[in-house]
mmCIF file of C-alpha atoms and ligand atoms in Angstrom:
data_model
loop_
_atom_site.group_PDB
_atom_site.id
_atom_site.type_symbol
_atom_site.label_atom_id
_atom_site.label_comp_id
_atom_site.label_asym_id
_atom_site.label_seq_id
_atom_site.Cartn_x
_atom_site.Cartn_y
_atom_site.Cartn_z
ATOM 1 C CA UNK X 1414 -23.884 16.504 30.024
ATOM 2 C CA UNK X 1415 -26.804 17.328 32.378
ATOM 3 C CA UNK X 1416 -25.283 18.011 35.366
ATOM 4 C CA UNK X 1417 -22.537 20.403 34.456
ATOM 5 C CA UNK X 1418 -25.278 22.809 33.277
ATOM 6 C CA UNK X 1419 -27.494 22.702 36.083
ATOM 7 C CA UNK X 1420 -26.719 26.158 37.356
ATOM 8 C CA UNK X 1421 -28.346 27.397 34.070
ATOM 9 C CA UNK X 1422 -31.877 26.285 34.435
ATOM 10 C CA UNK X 1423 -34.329 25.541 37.251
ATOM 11 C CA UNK X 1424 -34.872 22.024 37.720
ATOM 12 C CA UNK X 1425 -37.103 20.606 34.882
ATOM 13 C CA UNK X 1426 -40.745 19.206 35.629
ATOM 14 C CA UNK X 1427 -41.969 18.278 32.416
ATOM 15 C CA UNK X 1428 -39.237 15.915 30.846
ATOM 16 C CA UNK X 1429 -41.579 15.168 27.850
ATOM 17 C CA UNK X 1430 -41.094 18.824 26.856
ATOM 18 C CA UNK X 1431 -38.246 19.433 27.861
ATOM 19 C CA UNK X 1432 -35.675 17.168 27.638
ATOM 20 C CA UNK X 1433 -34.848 17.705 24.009
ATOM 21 C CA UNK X 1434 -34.439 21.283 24.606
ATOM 22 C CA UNK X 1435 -32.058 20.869 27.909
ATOM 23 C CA UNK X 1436 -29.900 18.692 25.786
ATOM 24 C CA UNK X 1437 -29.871 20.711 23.180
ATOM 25 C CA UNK X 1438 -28.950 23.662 25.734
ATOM 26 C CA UNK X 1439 -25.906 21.608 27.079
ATOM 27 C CA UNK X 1440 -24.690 20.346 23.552
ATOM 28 C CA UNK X 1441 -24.397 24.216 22.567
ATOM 29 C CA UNK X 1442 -23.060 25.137 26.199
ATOM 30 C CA UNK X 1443 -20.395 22.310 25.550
ATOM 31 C CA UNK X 1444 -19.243 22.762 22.038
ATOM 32 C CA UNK X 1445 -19.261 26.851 23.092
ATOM 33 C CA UNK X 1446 -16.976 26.244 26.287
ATOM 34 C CA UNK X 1447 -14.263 23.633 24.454
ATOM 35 C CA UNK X 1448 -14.069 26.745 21.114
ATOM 36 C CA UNK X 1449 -13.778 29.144 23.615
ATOM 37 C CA UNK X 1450 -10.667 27.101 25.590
ATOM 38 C CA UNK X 1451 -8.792 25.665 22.347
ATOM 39 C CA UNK X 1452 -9.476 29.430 20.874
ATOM 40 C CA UNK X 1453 -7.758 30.757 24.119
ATOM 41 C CA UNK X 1454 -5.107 28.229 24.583
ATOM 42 C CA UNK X 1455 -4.266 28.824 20.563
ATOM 43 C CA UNK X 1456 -4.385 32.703 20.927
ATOM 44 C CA UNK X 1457 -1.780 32.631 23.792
ATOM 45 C CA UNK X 1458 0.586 30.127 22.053
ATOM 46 C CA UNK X 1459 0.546 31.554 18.881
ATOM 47 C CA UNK X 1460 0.777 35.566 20.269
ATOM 48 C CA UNK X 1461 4.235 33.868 22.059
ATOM 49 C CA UNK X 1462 5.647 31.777 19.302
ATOM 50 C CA UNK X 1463 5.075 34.633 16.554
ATOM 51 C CA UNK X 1464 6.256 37.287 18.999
ATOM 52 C CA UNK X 1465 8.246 40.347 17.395
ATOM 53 C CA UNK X 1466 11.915 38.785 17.809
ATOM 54 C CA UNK X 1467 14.045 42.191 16.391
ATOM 55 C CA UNK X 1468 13.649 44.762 14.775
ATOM 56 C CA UNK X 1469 14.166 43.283 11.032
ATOM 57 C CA UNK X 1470 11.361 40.717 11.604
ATOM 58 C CA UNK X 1471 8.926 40.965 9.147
ATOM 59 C CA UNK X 1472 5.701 39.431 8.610
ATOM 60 C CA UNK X 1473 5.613 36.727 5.556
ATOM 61 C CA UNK X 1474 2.450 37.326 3.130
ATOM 62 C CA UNK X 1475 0.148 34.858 3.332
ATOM 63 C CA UNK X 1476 -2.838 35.433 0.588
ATOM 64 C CA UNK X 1477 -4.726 31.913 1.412
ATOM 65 C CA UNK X 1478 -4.676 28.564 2.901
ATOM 66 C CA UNK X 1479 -7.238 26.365 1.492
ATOM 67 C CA UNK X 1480 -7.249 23.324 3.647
ATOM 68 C CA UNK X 1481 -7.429 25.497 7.197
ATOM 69 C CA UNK X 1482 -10.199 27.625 5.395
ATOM 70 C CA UNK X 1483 -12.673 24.737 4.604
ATOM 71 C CA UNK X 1484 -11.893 22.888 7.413
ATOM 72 C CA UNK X 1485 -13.061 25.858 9.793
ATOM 73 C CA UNK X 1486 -16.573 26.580 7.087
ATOM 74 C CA UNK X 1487 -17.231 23.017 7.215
ATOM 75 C CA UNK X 1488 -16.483 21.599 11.618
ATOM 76 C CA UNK X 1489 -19.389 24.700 12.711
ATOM 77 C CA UNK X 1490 -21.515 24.087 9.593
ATOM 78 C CA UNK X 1491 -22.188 20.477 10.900
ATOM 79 C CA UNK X 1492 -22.423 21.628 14.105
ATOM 80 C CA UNK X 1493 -25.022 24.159 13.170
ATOM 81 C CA UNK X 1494 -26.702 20.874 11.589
ATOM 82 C CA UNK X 1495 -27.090 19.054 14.503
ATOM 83 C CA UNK X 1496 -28.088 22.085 16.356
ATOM 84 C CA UNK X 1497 -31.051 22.858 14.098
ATOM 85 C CA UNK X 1498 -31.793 19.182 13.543
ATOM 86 C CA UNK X 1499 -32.121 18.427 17.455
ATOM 87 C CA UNK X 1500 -34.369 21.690 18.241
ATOM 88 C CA UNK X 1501 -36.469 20.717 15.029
ATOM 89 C CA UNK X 1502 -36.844 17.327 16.506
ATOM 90 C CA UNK X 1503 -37.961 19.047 19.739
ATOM 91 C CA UNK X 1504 -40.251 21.952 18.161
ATOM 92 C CA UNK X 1505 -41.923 19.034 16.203
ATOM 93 C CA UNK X 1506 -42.732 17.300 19.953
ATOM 94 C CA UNK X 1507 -44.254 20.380 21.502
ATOM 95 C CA UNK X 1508 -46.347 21.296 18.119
ATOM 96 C CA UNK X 1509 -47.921 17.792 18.546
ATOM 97 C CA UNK X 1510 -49.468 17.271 21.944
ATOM 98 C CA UNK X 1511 -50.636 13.660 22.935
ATOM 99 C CA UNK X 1512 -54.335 12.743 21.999
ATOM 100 C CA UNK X 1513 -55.285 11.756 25.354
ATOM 101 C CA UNK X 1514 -54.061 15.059 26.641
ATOM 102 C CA UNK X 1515 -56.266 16.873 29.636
ATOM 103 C CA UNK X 1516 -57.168 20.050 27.759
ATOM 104 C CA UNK X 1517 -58.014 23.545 29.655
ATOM 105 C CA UNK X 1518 -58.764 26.425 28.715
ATOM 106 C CA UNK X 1519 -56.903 29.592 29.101
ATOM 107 C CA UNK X 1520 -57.995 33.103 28.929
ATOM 108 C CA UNK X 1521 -54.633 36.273 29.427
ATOM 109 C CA UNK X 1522 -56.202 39.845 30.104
ATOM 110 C CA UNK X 1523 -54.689 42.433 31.299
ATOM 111 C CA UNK X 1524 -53.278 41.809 33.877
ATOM 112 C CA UNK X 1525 -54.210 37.894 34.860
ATOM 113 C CA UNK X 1526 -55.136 34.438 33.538
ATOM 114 C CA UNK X 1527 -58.435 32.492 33.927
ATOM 115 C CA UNK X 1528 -58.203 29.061 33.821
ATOM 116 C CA UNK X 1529 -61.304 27.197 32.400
ATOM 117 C CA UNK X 1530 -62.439 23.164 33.294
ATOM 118 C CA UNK X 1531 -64.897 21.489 31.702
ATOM 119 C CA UNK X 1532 -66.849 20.991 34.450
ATOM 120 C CA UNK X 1533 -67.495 24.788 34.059
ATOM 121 C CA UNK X 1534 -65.468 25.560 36.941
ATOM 122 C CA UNK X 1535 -63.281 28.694 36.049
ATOM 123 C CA UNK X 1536 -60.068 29.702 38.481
ATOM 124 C CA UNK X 1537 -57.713 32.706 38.414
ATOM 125 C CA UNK X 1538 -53.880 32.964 38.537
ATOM 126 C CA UNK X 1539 -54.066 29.086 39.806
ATOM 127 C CA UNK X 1540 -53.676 25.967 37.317
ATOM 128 C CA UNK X 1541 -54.380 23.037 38.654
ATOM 129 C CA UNK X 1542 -53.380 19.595 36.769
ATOM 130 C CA UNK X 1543 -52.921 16.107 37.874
ATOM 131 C CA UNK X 1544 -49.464 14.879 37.819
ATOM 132 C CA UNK X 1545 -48.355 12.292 35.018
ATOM 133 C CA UNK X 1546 -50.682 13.065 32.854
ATOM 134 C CA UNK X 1547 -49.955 15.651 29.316
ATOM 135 C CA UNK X 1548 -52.530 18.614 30.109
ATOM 136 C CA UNK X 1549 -52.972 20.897 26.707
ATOM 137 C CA UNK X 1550 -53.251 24.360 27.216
ATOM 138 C CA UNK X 1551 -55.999 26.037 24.760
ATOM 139 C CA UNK X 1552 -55.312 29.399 24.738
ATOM 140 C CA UNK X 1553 -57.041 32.896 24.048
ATOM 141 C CA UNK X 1554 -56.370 36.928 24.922
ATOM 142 C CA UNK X 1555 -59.513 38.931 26.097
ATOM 143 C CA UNK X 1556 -57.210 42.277 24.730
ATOM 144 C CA UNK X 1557 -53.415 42.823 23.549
ATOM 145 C CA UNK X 1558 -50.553 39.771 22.943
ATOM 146 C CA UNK X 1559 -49.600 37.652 26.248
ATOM 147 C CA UNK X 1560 -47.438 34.956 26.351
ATOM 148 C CA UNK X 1561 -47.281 32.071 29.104
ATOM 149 C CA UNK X 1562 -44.278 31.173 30.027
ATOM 150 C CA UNK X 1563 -43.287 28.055 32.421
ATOM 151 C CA UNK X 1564 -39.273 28.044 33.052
ATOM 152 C CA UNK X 1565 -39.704 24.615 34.768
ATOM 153 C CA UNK X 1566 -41.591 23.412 31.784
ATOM 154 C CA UNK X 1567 -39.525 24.587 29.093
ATOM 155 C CA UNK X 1568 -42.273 25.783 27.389
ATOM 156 C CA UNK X 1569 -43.334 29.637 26.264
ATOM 157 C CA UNK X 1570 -46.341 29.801 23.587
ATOM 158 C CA UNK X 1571 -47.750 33.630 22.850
ATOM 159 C CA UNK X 1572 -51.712 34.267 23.673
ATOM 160 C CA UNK X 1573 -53.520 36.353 20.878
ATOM 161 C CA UNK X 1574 -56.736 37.945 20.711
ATOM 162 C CA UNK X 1575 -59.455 36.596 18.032
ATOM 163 C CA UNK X 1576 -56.823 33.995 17.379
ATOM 164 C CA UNK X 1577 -56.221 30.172 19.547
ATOM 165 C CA UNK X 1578 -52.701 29.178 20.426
ATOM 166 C CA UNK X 1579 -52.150 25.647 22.514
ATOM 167 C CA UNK X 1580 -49.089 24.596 24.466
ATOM 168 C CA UNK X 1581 -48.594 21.288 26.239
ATOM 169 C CA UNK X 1582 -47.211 19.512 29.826
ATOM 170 C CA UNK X 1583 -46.989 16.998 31.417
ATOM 171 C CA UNK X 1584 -45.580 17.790 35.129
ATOM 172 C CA UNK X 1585 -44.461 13.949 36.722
ATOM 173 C CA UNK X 1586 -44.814 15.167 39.976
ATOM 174 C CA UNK X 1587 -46.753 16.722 42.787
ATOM 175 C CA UNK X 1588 -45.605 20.348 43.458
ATOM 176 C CA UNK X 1589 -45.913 24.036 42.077
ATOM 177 C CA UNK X 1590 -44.821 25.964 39.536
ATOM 178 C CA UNK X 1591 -44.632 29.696 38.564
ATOM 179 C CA UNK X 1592 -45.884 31.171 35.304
ATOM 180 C CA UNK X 1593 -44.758 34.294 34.336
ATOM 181 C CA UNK X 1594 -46.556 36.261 30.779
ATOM 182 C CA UNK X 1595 -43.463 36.922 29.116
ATOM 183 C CA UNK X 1596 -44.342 39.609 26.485
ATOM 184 C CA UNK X 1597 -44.914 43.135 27.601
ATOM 185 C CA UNK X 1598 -48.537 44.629 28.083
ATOM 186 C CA UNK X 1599 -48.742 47.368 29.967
ATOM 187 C CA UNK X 1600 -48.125 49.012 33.197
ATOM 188 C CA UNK X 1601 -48.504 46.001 35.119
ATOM 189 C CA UNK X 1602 -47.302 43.413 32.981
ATOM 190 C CA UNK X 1603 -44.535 42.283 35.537
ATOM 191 C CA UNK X 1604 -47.450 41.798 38.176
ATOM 192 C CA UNK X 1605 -49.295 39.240 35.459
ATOM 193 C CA UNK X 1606 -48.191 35.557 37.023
ATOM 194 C CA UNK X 1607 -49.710 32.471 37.719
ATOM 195 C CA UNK X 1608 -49.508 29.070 39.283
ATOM 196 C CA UNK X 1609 -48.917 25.515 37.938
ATOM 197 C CA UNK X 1610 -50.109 23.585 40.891
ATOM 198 C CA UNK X 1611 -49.721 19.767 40.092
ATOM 199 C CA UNK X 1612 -51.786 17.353 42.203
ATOM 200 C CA UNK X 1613 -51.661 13.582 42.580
ATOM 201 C CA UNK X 1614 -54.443 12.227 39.782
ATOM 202 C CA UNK X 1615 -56.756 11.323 42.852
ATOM 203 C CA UNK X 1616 -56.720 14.525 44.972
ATOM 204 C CA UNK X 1617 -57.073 16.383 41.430
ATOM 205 C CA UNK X 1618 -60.230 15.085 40.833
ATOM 206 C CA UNK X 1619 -61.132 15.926 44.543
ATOM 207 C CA UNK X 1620 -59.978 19.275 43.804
ATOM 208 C CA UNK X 1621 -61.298 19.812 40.690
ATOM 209 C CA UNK X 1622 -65.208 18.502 42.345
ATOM 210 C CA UNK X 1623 -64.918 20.807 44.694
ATOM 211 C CA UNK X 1624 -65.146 24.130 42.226
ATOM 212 C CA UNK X 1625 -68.580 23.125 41.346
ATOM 213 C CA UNK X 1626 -69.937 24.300 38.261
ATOM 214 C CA UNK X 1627 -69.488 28.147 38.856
ATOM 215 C CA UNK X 1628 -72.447 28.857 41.203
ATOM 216 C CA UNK X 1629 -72.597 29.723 44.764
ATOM 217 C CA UNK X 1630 -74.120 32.792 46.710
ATOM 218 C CA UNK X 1631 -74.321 36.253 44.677
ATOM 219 C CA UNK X 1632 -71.418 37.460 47.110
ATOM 220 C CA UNK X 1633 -69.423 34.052 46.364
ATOM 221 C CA UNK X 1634 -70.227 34.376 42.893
ATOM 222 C CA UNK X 1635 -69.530 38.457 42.784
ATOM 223 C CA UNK X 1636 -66.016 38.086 45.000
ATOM 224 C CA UNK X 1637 -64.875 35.054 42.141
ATOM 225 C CA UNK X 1638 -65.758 37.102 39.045
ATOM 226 C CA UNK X 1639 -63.517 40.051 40.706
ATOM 227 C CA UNK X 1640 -61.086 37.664 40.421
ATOM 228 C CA UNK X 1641 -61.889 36.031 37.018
ATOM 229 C CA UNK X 1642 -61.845 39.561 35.190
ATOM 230 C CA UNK X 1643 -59.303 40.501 37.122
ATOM 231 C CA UNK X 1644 -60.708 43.238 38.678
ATOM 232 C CA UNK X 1645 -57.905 43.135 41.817
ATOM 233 C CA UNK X 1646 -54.705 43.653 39.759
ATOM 234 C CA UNK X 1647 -55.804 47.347 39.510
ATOM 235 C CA UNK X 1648 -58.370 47.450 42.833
ATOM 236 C CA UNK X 1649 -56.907 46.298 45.977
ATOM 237 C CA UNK X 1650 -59.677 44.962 48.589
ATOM 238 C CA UNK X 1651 -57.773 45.923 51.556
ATOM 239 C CA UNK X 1652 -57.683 49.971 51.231
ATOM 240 C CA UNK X 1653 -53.849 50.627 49.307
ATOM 241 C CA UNK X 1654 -54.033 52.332 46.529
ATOM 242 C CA UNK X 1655 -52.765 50.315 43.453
ATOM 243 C CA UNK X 1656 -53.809 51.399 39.676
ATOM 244 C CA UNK X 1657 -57.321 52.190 40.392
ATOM 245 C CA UNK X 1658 -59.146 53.167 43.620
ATOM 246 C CA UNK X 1659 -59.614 50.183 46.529
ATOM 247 C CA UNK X 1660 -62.569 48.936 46.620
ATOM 248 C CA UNK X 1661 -62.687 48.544 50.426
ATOM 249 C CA UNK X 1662 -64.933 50.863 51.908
ATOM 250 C CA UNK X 1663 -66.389 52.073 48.382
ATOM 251 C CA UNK X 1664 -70.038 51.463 48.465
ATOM 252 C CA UNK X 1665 -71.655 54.869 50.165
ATOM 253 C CA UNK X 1666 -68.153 56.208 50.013
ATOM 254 C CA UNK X 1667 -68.270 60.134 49.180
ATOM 255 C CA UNK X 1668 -66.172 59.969 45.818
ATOM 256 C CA UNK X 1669 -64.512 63.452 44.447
ATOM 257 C CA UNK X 1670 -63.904 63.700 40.828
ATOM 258 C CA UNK X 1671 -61.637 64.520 38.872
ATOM 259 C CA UNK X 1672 -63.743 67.449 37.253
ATOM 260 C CA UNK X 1673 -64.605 68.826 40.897
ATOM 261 C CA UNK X 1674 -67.596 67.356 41.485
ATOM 262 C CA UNK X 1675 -68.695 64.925 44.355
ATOM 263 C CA UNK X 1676 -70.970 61.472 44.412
ATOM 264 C CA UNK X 1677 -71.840 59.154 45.936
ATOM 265 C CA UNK X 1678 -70.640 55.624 45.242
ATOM 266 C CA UNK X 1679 -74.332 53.695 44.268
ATOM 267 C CA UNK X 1680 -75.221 50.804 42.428
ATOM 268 C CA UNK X 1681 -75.763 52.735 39.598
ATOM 269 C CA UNK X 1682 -72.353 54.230 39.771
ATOM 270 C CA UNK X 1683 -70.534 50.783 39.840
ATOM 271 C CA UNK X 1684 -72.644 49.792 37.253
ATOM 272 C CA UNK X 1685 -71.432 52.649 34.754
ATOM 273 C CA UNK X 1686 -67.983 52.704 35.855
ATOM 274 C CA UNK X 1687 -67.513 48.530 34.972
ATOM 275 C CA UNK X 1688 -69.803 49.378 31.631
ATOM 276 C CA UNK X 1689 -68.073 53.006 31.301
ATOM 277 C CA UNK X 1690 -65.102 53.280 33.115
ATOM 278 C CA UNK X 1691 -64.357 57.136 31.181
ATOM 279 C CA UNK X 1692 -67.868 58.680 32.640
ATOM 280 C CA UNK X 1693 -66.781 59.358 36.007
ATOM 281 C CA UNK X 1694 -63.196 59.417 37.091
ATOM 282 C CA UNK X 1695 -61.945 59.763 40.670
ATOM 283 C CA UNK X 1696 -59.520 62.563 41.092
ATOM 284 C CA UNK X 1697 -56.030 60.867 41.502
ATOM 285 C CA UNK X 1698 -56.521 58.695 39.264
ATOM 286 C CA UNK X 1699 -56.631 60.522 35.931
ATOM 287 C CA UNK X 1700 -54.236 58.198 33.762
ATOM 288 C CA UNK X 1701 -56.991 56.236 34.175
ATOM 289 C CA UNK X 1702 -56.195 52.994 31.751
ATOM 290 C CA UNK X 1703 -59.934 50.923 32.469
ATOM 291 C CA UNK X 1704 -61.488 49.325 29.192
ATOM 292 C CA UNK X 1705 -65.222 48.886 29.116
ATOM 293 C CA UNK X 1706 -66.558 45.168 30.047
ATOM 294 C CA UNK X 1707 -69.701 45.987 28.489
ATOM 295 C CA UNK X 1708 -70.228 42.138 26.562
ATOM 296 C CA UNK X 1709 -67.720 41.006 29.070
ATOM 297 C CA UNK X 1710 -69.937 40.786 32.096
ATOM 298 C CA UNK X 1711 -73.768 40.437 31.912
ATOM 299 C CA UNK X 1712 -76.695 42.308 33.961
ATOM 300 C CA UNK X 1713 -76.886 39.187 36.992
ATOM 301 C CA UNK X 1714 -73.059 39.464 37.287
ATOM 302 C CA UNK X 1715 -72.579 43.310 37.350
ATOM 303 C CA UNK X 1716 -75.324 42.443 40.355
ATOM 304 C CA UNK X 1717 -72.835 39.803 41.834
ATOM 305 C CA UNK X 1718 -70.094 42.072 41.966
ATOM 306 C CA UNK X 1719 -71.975 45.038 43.791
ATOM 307 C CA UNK X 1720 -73.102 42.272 46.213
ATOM 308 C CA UNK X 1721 -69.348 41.389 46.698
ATOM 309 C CA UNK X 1722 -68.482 45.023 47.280
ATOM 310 C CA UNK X 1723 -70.582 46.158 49.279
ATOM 311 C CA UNK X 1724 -69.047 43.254 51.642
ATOM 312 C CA UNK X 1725 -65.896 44.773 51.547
ATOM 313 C CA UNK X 1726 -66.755 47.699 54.917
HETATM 314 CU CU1 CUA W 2826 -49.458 39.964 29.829
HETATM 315 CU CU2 CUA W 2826 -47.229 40.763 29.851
#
C-alpha cells in the first residue's frame, strides 16, 4: 500500500512512530480512492440507464429500501472501526515512549528552540541525536503555545508554558531533519524552525563532548546566550534591519529615539533595554513587541552579552 502513496508524505525516518500512522494514511487514501471510482462509475451508469426516455416517463415512488439502507450505515461504520482502532493503536505507541529512551530537554520562545543535554550543554535551533536509538523530547514554553512538528517523524506534540509535554523518536539513520513550530505565535512564527540532526551513536557522543558544560570565554559565552534566548530572530548581527535594531555596530552607536531624544548606546543602556525593553525605544521601531528577560538572564550573563556585542564593529 506504501508505495502508491508516496507522493503524499516525505520519506519517513522514524518507523517506530510512524509506521502505524502511514498505514493508517494509505488504508484511508485507498478505501477513499475505490468509493470515489465505484461512486463515479455507478453515477454515470445509472444517470444513462434511468435517462428521461419520452415525455410520459415518470418517476416510480420509492419511500424505502431497507436492505440497500443498512448495508450502506453498516460497510463505512466498520470502516470507521478500523480507522479509529488502528490510529488508537498508534496514539497509544507515541503516548508511551521506551524506558531506555535518550531524553532532552526542550525549551520554544518566541521565536526559537533551545535544546538542553545533560551534560549541561544547551544548543539552539540544532537537535542533535544518535541514530537508532528512541530520544524523548521533554518539553516546555518560556511564553505563548508552540508546537514541534517533525513531518519526517510523523510526530507533532504542542509546547505550553508552566505546563511539560514529551514527544518521542527514534531516527534509524544518519542525516537531517527540519522542524517546523506548527501553531501560530506571532509575527515571526513562520521564521521559528529547527534541526533534527541524527549522528552515528559514536560521533554523537564526540559531538555531544565537544559542547562542554556551557562555559567558555565571556564573548563565547555572551555570542551563545544570543542565541539560546534567541536574541537574533529579532536582531540581525550583520547590519539588516529585521524586527528590532542590528546589533552590529551598536555599542557607542549614537541611537535616536523614538520620543526625539538622542543616546548613546552604553552598558547601562543594553542592560535596561534586555531588563526593560519599553524604557527606551529606537525611532523606527515603535511596534516594538520585546518582553522583559528580567529572571530570564542573570547579572554575569547580561555582562556576557555586552562582551559579545561590543565584538560585533
Ligand atoms: Cu512558535 Cu509558531
Amino acid at each position: 500500500m506504501g508505495g502508491l502513496f508516496d507522493f503524499m508524505l516525505p520519506e519517513l525516518e522514524s518507523p517506530m512512530t510512524g509506521a502505524s500512522t502511514d498505514a493508517v494514511m494509505g488504508f484511508i487514501h485507498l478505501v477513499s480512492f475505490i468509493l470515489l471510482i465505484g461512486i463515479t462509475i455507478a453515477l454515470i451508469y445509472f444517470a444513462i440507464k434511468y435517462k428521461r426516455k419520452s415525455e410520459d416517463d415518470e418517476t416510480p415512488l420509492i419511500t424505502h429500501n431497507n436492505t440497500l439502507e443498512i448495508t450502506w450505515s453498516v460497510i463505512p461504520l466498520i470502516l470507521v472501526f478500523i480507522v479509529f482502532g488502528w490510529g488508537y493503536k498508534g496514539w497509544l505507541t507515541l503516548q508511551s515512549p521506551p524506558d531506555d529512551a535518550y531524553e532532552i530537554h526542550v525549551s520554544a520562545f518566541k521565536w526559537g528552540w533551545t535544546f538542553g543535554y545533560d551534560t549541561g550543554a544547551q544548543v539552539s535551533n540544532e537537535v542533535h541525536v544518535p541514530a537508532g536509538r528512541p530520544v524523548k523530547l521533554v518539553m516546555q514554553s518560556e511564553d505563548v503555545i508552540h508546537s514541534f512538528y517533525v513531518p519526517d517523524y510523523r510526530i507533532k506534540q504542542d509546547v505550553l508554558p508552566s505546563r511539560y509535554t514529551s514527544v518521542w523518536f527514534q531516527a534509524e539513520e544518519p542525516g537531517e531533519s527540519q522542524v517546523f513550530c506548527t501553531e501560530y505565535c506571532g509575527t515571526s512564527h513562520s521564521d521559528m524552525l529547527a534541526k533534527v540532526i541524527v549522528h552515528e551513536p559514536e560521533d554523537f557522543k564526540i559531538w555531544l563532548a565537544k559542547q562542554g558544560s556551557g562555559g567558555g570565554t565571556p564573548i563565547e559565552r555572551g555570542e551563545n546566550l544570543v542565541g539560546i534566548h534567541g536574541c537574533t530572530s529579532c536582531h540581525s548581527i550583520d547590519g539588516s534591519d529585521k524586527i528590532g535594531p542590528t546589533l552590529k555596530g551598536l555599542f557607542g552607536k549614537e541611537e535616536q529615539l523614538a520620543d526625539g531624544a538622542t543616546i548613546t548606546v552604553d552598558e547601562n543602556y543594553i542592560r535596561e533595554s534586555i531588563l526593560e525593553p519599553k524604557a527606551k525605544i529606537v525611532a523606527g521601531f515603535e511596534n516594538q513587541v520585546m518582553t522583559s528577560f528580567e529572571g530570564r538572564v542573570s547579572d554575569e550573563e547580561i555582562s556576557d552579552i555586552i562582551e559579545y556585542i561590543k565584538t560585533l564593529e
